[in-house]
PDB file of C-alpha atoms in Angstrom:
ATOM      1  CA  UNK Q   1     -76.860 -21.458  99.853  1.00 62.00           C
ATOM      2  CA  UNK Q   2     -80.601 -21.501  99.453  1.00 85.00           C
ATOM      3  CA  UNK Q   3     -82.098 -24.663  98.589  1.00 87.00           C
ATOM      4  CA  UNK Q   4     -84.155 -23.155  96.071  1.00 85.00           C
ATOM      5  CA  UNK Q   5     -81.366 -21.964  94.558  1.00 87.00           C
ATOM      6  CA  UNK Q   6     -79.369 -25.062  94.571  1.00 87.00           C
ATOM      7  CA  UNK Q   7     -82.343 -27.155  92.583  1.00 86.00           C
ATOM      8  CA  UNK Q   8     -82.621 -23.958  90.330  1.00 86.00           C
ATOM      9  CA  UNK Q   9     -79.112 -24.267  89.197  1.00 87.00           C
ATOM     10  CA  UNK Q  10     -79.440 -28.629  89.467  1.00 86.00           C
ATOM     11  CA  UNK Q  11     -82.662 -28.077  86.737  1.00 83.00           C
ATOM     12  CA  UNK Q  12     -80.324 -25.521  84.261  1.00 82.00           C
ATOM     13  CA  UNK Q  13     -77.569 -28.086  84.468  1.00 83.00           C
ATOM     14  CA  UNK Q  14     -79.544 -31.069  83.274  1.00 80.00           C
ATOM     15  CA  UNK Q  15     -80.945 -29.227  80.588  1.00 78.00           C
ATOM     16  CA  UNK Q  16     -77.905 -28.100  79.189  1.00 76.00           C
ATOM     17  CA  UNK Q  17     -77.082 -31.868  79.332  1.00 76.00           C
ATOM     18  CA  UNK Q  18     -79.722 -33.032  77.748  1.00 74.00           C
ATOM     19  CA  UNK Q  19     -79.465 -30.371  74.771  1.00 74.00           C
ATOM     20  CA  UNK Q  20     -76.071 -32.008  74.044  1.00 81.00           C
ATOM     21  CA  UNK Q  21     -77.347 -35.592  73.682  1.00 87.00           C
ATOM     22  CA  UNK Q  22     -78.378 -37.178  70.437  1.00 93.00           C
ATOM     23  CA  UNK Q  23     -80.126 -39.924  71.860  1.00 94.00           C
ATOM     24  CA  UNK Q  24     -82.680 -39.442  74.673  1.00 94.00           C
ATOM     25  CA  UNK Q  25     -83.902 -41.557  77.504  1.00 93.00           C
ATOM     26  CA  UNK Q  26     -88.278 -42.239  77.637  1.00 95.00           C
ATOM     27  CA  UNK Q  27     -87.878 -39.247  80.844  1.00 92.00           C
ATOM     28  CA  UNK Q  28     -85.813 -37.192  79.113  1.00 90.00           C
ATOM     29  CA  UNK Q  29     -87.942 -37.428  76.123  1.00 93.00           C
ATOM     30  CA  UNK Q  30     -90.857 -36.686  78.317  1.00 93.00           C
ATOM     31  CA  UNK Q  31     -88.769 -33.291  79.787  1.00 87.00           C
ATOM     32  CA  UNK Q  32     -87.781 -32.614  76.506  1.00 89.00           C
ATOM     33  CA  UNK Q  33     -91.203 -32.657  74.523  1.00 92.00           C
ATOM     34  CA  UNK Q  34     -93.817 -31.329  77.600  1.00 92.00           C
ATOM     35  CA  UNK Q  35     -95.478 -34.623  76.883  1.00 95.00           C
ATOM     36  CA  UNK Q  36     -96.703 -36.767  79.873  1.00 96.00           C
ATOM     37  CA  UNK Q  37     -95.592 -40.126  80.164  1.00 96.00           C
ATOM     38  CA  UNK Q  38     -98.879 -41.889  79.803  1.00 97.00           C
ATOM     39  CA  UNK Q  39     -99.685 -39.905  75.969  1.00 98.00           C
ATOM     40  CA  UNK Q  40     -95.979 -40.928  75.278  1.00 97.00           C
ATOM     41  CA  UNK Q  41     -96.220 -44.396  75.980  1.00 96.00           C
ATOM     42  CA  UNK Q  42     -99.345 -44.519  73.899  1.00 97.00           C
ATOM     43  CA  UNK Q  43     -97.556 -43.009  70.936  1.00 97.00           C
ATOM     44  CA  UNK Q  44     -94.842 -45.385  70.887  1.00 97.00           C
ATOM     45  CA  UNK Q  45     -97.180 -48.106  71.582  1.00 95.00           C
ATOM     46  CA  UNK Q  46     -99.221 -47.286  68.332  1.00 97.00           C
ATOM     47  CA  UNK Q  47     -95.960 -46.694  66.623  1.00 96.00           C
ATOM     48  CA  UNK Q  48     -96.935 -43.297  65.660  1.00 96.00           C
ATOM     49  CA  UNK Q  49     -93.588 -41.439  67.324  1.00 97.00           C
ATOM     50  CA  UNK Q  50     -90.216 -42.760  65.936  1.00 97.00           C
ATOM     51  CA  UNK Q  51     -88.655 -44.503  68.403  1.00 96.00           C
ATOM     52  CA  UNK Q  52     -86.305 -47.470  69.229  1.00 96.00           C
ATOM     53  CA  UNK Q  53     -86.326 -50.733  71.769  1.00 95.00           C
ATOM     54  CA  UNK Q  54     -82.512 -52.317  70.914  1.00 93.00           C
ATOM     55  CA  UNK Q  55     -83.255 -54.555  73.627  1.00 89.00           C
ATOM     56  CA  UNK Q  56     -86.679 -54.971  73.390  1.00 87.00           C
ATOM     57  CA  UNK Q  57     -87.274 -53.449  77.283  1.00 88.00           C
ATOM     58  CA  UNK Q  58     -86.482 -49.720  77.126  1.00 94.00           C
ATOM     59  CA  UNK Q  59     -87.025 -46.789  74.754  1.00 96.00           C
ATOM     60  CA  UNK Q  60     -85.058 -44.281  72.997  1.00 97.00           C
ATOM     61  CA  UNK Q  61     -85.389 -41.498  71.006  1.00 97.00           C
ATOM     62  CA  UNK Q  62     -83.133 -39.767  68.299  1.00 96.00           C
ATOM     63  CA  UNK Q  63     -83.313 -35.863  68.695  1.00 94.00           C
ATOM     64  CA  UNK Q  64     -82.843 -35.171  65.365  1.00 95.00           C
ATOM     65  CA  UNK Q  65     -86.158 -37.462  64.160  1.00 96.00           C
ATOM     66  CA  UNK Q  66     -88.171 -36.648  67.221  1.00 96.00           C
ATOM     67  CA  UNK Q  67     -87.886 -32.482  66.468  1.00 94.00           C
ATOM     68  CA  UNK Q  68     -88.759 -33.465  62.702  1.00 95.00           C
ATOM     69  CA  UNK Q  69     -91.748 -35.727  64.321  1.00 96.00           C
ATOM     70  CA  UNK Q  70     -92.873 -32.452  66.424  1.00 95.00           C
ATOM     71  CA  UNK Q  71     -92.515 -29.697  63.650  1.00 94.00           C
ATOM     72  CA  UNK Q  72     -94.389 -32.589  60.765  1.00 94.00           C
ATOM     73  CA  UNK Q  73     -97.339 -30.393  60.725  1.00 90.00           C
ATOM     74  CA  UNK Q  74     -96.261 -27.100  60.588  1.00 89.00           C
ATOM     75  CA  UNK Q  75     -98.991 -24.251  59.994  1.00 91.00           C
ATOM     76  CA  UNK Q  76     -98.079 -21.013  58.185  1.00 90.00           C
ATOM     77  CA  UNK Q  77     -98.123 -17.420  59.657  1.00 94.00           C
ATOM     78  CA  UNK Q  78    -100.870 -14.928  57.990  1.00 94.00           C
ATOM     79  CA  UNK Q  79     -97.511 -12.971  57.038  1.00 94.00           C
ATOM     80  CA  UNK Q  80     -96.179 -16.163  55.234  1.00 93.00           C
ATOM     81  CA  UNK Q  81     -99.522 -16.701  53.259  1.00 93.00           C
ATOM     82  CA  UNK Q  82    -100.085 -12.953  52.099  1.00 94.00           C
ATOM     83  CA  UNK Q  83     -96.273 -13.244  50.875  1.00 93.00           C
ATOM     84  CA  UNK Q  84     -96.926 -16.759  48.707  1.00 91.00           C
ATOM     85  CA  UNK Q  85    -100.607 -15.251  47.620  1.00 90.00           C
ATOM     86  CA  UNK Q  86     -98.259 -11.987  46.304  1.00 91.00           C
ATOM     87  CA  UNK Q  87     -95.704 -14.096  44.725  1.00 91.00           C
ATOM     88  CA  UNK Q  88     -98.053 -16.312  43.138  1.00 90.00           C
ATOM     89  CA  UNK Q  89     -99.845 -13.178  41.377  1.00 89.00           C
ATOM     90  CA  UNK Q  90     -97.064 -11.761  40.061  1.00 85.00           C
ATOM     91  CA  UNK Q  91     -95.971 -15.237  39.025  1.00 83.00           C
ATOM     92  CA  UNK Q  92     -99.408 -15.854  37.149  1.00 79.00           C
ATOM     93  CA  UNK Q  93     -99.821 -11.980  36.122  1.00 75.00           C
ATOM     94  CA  UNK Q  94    -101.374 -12.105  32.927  1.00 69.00           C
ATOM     95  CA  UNK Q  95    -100.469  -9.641  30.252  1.00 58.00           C
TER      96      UNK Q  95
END
C-alpha cells in the first residue's frame, strides 16, 4: 500500500477516536481546537480556558465545556438579525 495512504487512513482513525472521548489530552485538545500549543498553554495559564490539573502536572479538557468555551461568543447571521428586527415590529406594532 502507499504510504500516503496508510498515514491518510492512520489521521481518519485518530479522529474518529478522539470524537468519542469526553475528556481530552493538552495534544488532542490542540488537534481538536486548531489552536497551537504555545496560545493554549497561555490560556490555561491565565485560567481563561476551562481546564483541569488532577495531579497538578498534566492538563485535561472536558469536550463538552471546551465546545461551550469556543462557541461563548457567538455572532448572529444578517438573516438571524432581519428575522428578530421583524419579530420585534410586529411584537411592538402599535395600533
Amino acid at each position: 500500500m502507499d504510504t500516503i495512504l496508510i498515514f491518510e487512513r492512520l489521521d481518519r482513525l485518530e479522529r474518529l477516536l478522539t470524537a468519542n472521548k469526553e475528556v481530552l489530552t493538552f495534544e488532542e485538545t490542540c488537534d481538536y481546537t486548531g489552536i497551537s500549543r504555545s496560545y493554549l498553554y497561555k490560556l490555561t495559564a491565565s485560567g481563561n480556558i476551562p481546564h483541569s490539573k488532577p495531579n497538578g502536572k498534566m492538563i485535561f479538557f472536558e469536550k463538552r465545556k471546551l465546545n461551550d468555551w469556543l462557541l461563548q461568543n457567538g455572532r448572529k447571521s444578517h438573516a438571524e438579525i432581519t428575522d428578530d428586527a421583524l419579530k420585534y415590529t410586529f411584537k411592538n406594532k402599535r395600533r
